[in-house]
Coordinates of C-alpha atoms in Angstrom, one line a residue:
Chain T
X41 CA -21.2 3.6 1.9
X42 CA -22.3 6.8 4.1
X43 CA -20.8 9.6 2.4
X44 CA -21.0 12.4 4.8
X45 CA -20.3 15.5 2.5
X46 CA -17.8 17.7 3.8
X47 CA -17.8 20.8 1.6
X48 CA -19.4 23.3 3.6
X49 CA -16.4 24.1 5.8
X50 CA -16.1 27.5 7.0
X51 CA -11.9 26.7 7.2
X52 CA -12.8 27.1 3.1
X53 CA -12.4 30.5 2.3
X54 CA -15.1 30.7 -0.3
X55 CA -17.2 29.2 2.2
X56 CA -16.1 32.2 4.9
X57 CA -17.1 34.5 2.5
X58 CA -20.2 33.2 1.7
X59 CA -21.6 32.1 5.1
X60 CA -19.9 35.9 6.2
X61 CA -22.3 37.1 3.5
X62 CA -25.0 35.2 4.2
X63 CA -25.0 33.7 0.7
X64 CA -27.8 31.4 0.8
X65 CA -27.7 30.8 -2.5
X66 CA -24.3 29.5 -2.4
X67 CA -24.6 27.3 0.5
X68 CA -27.8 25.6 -0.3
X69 CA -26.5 24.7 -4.4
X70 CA -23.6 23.2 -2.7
X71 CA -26.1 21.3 -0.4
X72 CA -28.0 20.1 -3.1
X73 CA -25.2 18.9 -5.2
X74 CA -23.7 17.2 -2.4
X75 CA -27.2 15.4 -1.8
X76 CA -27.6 14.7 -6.1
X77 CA -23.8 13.2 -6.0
X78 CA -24.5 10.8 -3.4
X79 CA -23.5 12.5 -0.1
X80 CA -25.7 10.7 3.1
X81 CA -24.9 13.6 5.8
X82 CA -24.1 17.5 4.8
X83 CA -21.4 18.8 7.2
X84 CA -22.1 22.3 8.6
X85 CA -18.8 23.5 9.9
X86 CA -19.4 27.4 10.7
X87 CA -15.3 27.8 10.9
X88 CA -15.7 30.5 13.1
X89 CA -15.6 30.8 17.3
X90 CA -17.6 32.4 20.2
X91 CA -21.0 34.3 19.9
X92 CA -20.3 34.1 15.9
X93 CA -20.4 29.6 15.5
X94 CA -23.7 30.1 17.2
X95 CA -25.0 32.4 14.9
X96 CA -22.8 31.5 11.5
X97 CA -24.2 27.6 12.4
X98 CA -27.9 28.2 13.1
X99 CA -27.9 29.9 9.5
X100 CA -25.6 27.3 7.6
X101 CA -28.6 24.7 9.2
X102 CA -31.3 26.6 8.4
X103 CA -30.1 27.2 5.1
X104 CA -29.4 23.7 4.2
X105 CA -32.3 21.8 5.3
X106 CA -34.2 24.7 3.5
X107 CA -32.2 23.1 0.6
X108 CA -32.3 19.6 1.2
X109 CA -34.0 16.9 2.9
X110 CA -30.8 14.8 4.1
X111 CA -29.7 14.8 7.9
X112 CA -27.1 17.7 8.6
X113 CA -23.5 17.0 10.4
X114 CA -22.9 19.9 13.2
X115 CA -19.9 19.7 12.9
X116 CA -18.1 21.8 16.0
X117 CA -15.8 20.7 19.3
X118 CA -18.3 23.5 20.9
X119 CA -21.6 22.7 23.2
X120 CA -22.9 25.5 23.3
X121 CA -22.8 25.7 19.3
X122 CA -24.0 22.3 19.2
X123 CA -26.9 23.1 21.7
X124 CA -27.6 26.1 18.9
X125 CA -27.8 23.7 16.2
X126 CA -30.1 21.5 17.5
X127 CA -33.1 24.1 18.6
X128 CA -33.3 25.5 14.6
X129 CA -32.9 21.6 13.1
X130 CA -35.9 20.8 11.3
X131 CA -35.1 17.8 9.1
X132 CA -37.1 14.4 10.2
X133 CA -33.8 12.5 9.5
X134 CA -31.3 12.1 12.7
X135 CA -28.8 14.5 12.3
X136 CA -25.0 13.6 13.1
X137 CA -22.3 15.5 15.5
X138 CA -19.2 15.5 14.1
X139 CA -17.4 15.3 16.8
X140 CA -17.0 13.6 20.2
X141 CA -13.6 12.0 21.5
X142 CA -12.0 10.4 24.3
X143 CA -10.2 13.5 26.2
X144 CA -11.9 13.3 29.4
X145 CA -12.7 17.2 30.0
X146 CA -14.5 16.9 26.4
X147 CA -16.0 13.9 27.0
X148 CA -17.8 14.7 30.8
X149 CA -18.8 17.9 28.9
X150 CA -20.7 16.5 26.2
X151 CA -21.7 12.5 27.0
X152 CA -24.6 13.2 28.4
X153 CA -26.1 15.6 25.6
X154 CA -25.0 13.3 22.6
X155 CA -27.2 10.4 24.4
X156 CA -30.1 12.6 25.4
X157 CA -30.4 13.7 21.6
X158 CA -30.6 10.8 19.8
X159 CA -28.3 12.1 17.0
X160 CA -25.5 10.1 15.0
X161 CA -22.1 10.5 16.5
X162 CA -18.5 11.0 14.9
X163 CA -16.4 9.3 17.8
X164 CA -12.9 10.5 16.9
X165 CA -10.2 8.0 18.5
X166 CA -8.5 11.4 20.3
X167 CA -7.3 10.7 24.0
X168 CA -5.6 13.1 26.7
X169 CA -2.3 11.5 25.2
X170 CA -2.7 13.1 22.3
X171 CA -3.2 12.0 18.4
X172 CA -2.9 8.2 18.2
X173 CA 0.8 6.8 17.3
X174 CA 0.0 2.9 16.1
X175 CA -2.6 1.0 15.3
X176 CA -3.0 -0.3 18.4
X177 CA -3.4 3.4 20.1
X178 CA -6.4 3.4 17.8
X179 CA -7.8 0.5 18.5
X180 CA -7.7 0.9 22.3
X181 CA -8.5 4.7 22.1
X182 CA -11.4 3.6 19.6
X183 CA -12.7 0.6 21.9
X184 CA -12.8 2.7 25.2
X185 CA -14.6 5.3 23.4
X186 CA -17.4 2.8 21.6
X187 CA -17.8 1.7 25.1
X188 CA -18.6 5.1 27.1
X189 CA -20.9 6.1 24.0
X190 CA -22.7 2.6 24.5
X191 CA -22.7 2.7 28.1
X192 CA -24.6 5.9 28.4
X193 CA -27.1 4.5 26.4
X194 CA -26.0 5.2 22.3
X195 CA -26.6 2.2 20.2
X196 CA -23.6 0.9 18.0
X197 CA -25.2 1.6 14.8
X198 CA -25.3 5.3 15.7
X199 CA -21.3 5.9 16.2
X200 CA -19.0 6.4 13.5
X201 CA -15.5 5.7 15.2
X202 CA -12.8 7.5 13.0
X203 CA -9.4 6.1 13.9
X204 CA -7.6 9.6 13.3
X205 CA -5.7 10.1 10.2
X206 CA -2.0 11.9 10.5
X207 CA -0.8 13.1 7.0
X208 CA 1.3 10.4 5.4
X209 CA 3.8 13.1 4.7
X210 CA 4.8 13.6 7.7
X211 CA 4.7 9.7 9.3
X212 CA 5.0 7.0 6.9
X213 CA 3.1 4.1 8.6
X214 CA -0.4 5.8 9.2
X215 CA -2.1 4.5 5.9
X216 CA -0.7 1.2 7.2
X217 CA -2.0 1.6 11.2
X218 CA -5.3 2.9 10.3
X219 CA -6.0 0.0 8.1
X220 CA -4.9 -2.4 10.8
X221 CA -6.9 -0.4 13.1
X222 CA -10.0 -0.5 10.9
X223 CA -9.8 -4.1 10.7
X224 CA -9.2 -4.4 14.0
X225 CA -12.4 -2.5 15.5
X226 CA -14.4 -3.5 12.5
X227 CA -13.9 -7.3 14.0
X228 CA -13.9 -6.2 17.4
X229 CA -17.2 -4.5 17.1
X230 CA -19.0 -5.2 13.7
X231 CA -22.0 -3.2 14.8
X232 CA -20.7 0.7 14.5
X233 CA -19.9 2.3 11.8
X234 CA -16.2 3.2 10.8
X235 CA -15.7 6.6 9.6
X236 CA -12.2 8.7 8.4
X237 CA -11.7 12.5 7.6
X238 CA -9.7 10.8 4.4
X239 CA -8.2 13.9 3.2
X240 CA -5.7 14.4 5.9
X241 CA -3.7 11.6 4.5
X242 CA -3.0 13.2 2.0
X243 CA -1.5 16.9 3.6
X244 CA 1.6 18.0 2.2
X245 CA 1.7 16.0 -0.7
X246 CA 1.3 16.7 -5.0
X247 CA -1.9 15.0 -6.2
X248 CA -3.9 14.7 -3.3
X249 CA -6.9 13.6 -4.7
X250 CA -5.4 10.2 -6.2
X251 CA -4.0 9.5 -3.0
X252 CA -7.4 9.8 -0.6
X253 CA -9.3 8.0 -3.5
X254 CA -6.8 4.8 -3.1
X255 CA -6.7 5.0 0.6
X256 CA -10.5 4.9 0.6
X257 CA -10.4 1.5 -1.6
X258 CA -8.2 0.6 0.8
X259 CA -10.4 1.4 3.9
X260 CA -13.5 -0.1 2.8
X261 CA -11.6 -3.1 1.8
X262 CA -10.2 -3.2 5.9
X263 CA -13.9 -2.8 6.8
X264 CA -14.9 1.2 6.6
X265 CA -18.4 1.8 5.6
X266 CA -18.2 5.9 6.1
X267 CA -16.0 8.7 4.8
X268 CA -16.3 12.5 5.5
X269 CA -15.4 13.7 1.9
X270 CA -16.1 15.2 -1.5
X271 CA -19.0 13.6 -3.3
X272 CA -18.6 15.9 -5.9
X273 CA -14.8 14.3 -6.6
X274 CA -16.5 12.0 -9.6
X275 CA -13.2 9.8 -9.5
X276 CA -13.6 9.2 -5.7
X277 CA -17.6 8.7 -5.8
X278 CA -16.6 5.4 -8.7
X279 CA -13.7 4.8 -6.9
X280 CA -16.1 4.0 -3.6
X281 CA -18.9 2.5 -6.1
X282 CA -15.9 -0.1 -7.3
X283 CA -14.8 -1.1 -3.5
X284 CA -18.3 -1.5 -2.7
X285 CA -18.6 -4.2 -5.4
X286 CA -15.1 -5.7 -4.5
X287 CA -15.8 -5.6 -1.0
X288 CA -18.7 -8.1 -1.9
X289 CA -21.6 -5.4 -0.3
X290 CA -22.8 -4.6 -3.7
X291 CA -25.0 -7.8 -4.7
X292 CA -24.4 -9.2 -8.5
X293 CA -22.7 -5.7 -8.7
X294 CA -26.5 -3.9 -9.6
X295 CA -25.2 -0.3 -7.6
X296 CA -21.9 -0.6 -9.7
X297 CA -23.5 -1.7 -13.2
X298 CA -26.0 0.7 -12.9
X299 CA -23.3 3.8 -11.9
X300 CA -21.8 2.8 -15.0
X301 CA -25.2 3.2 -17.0
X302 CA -25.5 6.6 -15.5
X303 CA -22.7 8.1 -16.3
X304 CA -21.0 8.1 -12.8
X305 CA -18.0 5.6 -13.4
X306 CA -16.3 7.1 -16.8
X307 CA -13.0 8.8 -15.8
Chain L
X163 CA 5.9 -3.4 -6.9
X164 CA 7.1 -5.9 -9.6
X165 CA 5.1 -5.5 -12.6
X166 CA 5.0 -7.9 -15.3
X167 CA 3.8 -6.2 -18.5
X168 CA 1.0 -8.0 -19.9
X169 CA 0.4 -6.7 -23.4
X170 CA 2.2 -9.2 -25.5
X171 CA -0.1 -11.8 -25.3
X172 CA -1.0 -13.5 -28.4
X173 CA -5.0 -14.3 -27.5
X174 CA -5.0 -10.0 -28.5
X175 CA -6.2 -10.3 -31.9
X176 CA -3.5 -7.2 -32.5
X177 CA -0.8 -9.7 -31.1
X178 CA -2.0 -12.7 -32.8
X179 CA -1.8 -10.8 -36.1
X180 CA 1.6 -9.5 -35.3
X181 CA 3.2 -12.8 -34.6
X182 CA 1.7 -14.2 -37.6
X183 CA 2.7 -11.7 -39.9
X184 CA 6.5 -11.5 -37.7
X185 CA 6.0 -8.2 -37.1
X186 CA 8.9 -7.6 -35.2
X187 CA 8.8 -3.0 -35.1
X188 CA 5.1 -3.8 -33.5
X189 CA 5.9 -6.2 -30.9
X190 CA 9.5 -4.8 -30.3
X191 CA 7.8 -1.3 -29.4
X192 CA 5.4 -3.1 -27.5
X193 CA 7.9 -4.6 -25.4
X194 CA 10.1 -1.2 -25.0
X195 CA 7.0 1.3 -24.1
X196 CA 5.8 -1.5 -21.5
X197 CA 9.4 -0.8 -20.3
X198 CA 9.7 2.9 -20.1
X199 CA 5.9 3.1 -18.6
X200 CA 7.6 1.4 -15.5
X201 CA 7.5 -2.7 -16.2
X202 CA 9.5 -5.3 -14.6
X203 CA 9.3 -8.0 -16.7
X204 CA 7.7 -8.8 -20.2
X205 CA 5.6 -11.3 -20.6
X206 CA 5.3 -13.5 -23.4
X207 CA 2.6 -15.6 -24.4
X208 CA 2.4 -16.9 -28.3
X209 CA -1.5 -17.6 -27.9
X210 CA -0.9 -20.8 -30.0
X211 CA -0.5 -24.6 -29.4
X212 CA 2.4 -27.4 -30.9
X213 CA 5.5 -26.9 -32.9
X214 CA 3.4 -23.0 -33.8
X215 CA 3.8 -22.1 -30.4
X216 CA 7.8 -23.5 -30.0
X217 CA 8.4 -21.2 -33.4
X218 CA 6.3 -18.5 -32.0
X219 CA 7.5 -18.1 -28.3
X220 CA 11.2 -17.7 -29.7
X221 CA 10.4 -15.4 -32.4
X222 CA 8.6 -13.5 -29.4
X223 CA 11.8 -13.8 -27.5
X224 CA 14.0 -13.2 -30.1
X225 CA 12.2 -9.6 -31.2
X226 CA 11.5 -8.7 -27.4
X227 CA 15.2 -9.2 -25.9
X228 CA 16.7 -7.1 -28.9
X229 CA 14.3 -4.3 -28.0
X230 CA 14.8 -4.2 -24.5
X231 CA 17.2 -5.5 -21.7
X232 CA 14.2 -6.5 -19.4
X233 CA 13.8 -9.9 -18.2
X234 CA 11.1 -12.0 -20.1
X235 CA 8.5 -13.4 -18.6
X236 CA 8.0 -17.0 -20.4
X237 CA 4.0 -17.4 -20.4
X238 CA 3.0 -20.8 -21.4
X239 CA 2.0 -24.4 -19.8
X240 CA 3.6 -26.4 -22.3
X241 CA 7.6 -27.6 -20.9
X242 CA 8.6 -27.9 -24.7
X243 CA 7.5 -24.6 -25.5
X244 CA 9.5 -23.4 -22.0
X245 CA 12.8 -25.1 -23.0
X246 CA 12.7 -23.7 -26.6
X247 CA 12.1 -20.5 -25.2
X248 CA 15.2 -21.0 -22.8
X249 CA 17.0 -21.9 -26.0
X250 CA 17.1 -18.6 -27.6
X251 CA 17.0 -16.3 -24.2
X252 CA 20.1 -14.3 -24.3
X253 CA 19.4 -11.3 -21.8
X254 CA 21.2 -11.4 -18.3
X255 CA 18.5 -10.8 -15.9
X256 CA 16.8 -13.8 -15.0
X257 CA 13.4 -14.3 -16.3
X258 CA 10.7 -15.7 -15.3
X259 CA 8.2 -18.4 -15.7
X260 CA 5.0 -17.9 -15.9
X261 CA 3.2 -20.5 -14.8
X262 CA 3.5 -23.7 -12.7
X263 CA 0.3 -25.0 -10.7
X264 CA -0.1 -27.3 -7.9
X265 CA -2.5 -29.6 -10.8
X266 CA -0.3 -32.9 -9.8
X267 CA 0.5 -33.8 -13.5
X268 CA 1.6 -30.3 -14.3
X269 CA 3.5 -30.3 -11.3
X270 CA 5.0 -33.5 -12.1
X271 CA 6.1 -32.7 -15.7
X272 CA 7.7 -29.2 -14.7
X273 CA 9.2 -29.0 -11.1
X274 CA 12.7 -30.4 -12.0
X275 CA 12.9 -27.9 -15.1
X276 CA 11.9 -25.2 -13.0
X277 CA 14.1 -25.8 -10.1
X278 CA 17.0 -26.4 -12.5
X279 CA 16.5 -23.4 -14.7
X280 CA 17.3 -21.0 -12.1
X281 CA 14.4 -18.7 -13.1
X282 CA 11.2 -16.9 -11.2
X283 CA 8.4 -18.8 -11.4
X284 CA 4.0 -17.6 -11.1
X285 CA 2.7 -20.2 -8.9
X286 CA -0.7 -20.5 -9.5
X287 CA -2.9 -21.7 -6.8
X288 CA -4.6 -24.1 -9.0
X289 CA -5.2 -27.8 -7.5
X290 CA -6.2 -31.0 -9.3
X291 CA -9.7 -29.7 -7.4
X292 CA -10.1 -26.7 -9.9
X293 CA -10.5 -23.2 -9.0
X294 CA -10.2 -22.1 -5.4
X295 CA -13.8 -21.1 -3.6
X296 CA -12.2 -19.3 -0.6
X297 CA -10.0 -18.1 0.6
X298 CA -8.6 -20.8 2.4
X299 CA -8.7 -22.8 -0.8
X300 CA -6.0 -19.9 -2.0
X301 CA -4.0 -20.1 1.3
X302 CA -3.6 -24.0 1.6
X303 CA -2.9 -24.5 -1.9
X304 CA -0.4 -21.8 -2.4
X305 CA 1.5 -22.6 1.3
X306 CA 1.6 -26.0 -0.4
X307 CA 2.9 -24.9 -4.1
X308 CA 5.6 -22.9 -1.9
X309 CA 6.8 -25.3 0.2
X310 CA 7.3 -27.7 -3.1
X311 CA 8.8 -25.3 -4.7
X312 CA 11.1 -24.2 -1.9
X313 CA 11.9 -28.3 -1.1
X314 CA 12.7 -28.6 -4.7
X315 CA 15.8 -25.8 -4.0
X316 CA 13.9 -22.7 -5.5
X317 CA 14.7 -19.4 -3.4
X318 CA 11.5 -18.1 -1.8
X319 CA 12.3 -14.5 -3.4
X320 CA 11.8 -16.7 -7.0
X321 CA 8.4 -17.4 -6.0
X322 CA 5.8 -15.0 -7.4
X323 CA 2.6 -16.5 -6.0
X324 CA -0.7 -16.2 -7.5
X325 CA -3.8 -16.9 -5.4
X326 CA -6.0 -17.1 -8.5
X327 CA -8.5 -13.8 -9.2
X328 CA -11.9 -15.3 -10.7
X329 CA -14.5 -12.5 -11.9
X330 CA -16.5 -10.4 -9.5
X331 CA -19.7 -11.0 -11.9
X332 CA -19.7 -14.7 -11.1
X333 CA -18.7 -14.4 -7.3
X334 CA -19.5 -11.5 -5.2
X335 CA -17.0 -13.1 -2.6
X336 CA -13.5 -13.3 -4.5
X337 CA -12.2 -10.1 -4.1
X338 CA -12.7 -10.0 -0.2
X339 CA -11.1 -14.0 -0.7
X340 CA -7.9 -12.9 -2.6
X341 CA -7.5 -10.2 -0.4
X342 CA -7.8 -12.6 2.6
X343 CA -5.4 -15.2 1.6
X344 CA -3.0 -12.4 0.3
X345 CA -2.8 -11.3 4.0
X346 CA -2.6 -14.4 5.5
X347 CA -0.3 -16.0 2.8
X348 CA 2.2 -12.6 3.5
X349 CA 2.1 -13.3 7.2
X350 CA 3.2 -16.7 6.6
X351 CA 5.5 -17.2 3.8
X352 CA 6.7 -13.4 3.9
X353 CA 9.6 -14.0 1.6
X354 CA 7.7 -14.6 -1.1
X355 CA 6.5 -12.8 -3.8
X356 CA 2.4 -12.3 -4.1
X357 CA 1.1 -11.2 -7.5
X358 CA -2.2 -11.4 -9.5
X359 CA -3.3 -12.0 -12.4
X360 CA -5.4 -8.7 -12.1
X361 CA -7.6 -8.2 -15.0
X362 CA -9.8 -11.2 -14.5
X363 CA -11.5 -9.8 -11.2
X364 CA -13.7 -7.0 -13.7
X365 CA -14.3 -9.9 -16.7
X366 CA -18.2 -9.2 -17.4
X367 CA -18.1 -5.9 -15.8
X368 CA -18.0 -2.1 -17.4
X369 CA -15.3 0.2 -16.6
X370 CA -13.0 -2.8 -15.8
X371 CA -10.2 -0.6 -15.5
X372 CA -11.8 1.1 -12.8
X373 CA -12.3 -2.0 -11.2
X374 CA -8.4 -3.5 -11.8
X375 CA -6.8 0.1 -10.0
X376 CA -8.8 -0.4 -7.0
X377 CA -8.5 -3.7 -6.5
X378 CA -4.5 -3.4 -7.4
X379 CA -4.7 -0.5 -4.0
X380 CA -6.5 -3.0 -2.2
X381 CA -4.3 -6.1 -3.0
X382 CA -0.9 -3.4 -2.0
X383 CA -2.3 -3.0 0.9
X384 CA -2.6 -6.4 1.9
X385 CA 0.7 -7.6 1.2
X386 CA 0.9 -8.5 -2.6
X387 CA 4.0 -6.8 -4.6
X388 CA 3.7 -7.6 -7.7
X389 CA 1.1 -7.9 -10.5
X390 CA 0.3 -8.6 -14.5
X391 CA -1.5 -5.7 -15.8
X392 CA -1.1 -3.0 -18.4
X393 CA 1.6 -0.6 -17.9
X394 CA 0.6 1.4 -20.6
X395 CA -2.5 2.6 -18.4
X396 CA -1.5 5.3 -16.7
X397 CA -4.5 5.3 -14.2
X398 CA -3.0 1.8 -13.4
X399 CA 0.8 3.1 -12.4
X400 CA -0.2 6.4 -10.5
X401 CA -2.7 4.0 -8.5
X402 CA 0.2 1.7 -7.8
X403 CA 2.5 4.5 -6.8
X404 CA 0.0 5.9 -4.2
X405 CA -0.8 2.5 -3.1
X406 CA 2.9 1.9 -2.6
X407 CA 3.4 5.5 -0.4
X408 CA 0.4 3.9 1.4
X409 CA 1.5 1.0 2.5
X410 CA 4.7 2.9 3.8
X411 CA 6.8 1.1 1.1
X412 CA 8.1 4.5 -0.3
X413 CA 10.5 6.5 2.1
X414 CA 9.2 9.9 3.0
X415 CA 7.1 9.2 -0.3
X416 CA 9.8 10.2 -2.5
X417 CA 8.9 7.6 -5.3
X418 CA 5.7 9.2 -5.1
X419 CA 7.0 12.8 -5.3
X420 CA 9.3 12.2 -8.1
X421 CA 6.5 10.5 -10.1
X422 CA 4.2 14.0 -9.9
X423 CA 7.2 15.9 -10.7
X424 CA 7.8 14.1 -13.7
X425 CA 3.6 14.6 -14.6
X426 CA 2.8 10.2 -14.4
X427 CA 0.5 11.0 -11.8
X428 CA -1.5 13.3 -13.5
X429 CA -5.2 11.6 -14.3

């Protein structure tokens, strides 16, 4: 499972405050414990707009890879930002952009970089028409998108498609289309990677944790082998170490018997 | 979800020594806690063999309906030990009977009783050819049981099929199997009732109660609605109840809601 760690998030507040204080400190412990709980990519997500992103996300990547040796996620709808981030990366590992989708204008505006830099790509299943109603709006949106990315020269295992998750508070059959639609692409295309922002399913709604921790058991079981989250949620880190072994990608069940020796799996 | 409330099963050495010593406060408590923590029906299994098991099963039935107006879930393969225990069942809901196979003998000796009876029935997929590999195996054998069962005169919403869980630590490949031939078994029979004998899928493994909640979230998902587990683990219920607003089974998640409010979905 690529864990791609999501709590550096300038929408945070204590994450505004410290990346508005250039609290290095801050940011790089919650790097490295993202990185010692099992995250594979640490999203930078500066939170902010204009002349600040480029600045606020050159130092959240310059302070993280200080911190840590895994790739970084730039995570920003902005090429200029994402320009930014690239001339201070350091790491050796191939970094991730988090995100590209199908609108067009967004699309003829960055296609061409994200294939030129040989990074990992979040391909978000978002079309002109908006956020995806069905499964099958996914699917399609998902498919075109794979398609582009591969056509101008991105190999499969590089994109992570995220089918687009709408709070289940506020439409009742998502959990149910994005499953379908996992299964669907996963089938479709078994060579990229499937990827979900898992917490939005959960928006609105008491006791949010328990609920993005059974949709991910869910997810991996329809075929997901990525989720931006929180590897420092202990229950969701076993819960994903248990669908692994279910999901029969965890051979004799050594990852999962060995979590359980260390500690990770007790509630 | 239909769950049938495991705990009074007579291979529990706690159970065995109840039933011995008619311990009727222990098992009746048993039997009204499994009911309160959210149960559908309660099974029964003596854990013993000959007349033993015709005394126990009706002492069992005896001490459970007078502590609870639950159906019973009659857990045994022996047909004298299922007509005793249709002797002394008093209760007005319709219980259940748990379980026939497709094993030809077994088949044979039961399918009239059941059919006549009037109760639910498990339907194990279980063939005179042993356990199920794959998930086919699961798929033809329990389309098979159904469509015996249903030629027999038994209502498809009687049916509570079983597609057979063996342990993970012997074969990597069952979970992904059962979760295959629940889908495909929902598609095609989707009047019927899929549940699972969940508990076997973590035999051999640590933190199996880890290992039942997810794979309970994964089996929601693809179509079962109904299971044998522990009501009394609380982990085990909130898991269902997410898994249920999931798989859009829970009207603007209002099952869900109400279960936070009343603090069962607290971990």
């Amino acid at each position: 499972m690529i864990v791609i760690g999501e709590l550096i998030n300038g929408t945070r507040k204590s994450i505004a405050r410290a990346i508005a204080e250039r609290d290095a400190a801050y940011i790089g412990g919650l790097a490295t414990s993202q990185a010692e709980a099992g995250a594979s990519f640490i999203d930078c997500n500066p939170g902010t707009i204009g002349e600040d992103e480029i600045r606020d996300i050159q130092w959240l990547i310059e302070t993280v890879q200080a911190a840590t040796d895994l790739p970084i996620s730039f995570d920003t709808p902005n090429c200029t930002a994402l320009q930014a981030a690239f001339d201070v990366y350091e790491n050796d590992a191939t970094p991730m952009i988090n995100s590209i989708t199908a609108e067009q204008e967004r699309l003829d505006e960055m296609l061409e970089f994200v294939a030129q830099s040989g990074a990992n790509i979040v391909a978000l299943a978002l079309s002109d028409a908006g956020m995806p109603a069905s499964a099958d709006d996914r699917v399609q949106t998902s498919l075109g998108l794979i398609d582009t990315l591969t056509a101008a020269g991105i190999a499969p295992d590089k994109i992570f498609v995220d089918p687009v998750i709408s709070p289940l508070s506020t439409d009742a059959t998502c959990g149910c289309a994005v499953l379908e639609a996992v299964r669907t692409i996963r089938q479709q295309r078994p060579d990229v990677h499937i990827t979900c922002g898992l917490s939005n399913i959960s928006f609105g709604l008491p006791e949010r944790k328990l609920l993005n921790r059974v949709f991910v058991a869910q997810g991996i079981a329809a075929g997901m082998d990525s989720a931006i989250t929180d590897p420092l949620d202990a229950q969701m880190m076993a819960t994903i170490c248990a669908a692994e072994a279910l999901a029969g990608r965890d051979e004799w069940c050594m990852n999962y018997i060995q979590a359980s020796r260390d500690g990770k799996l007790t509630q």
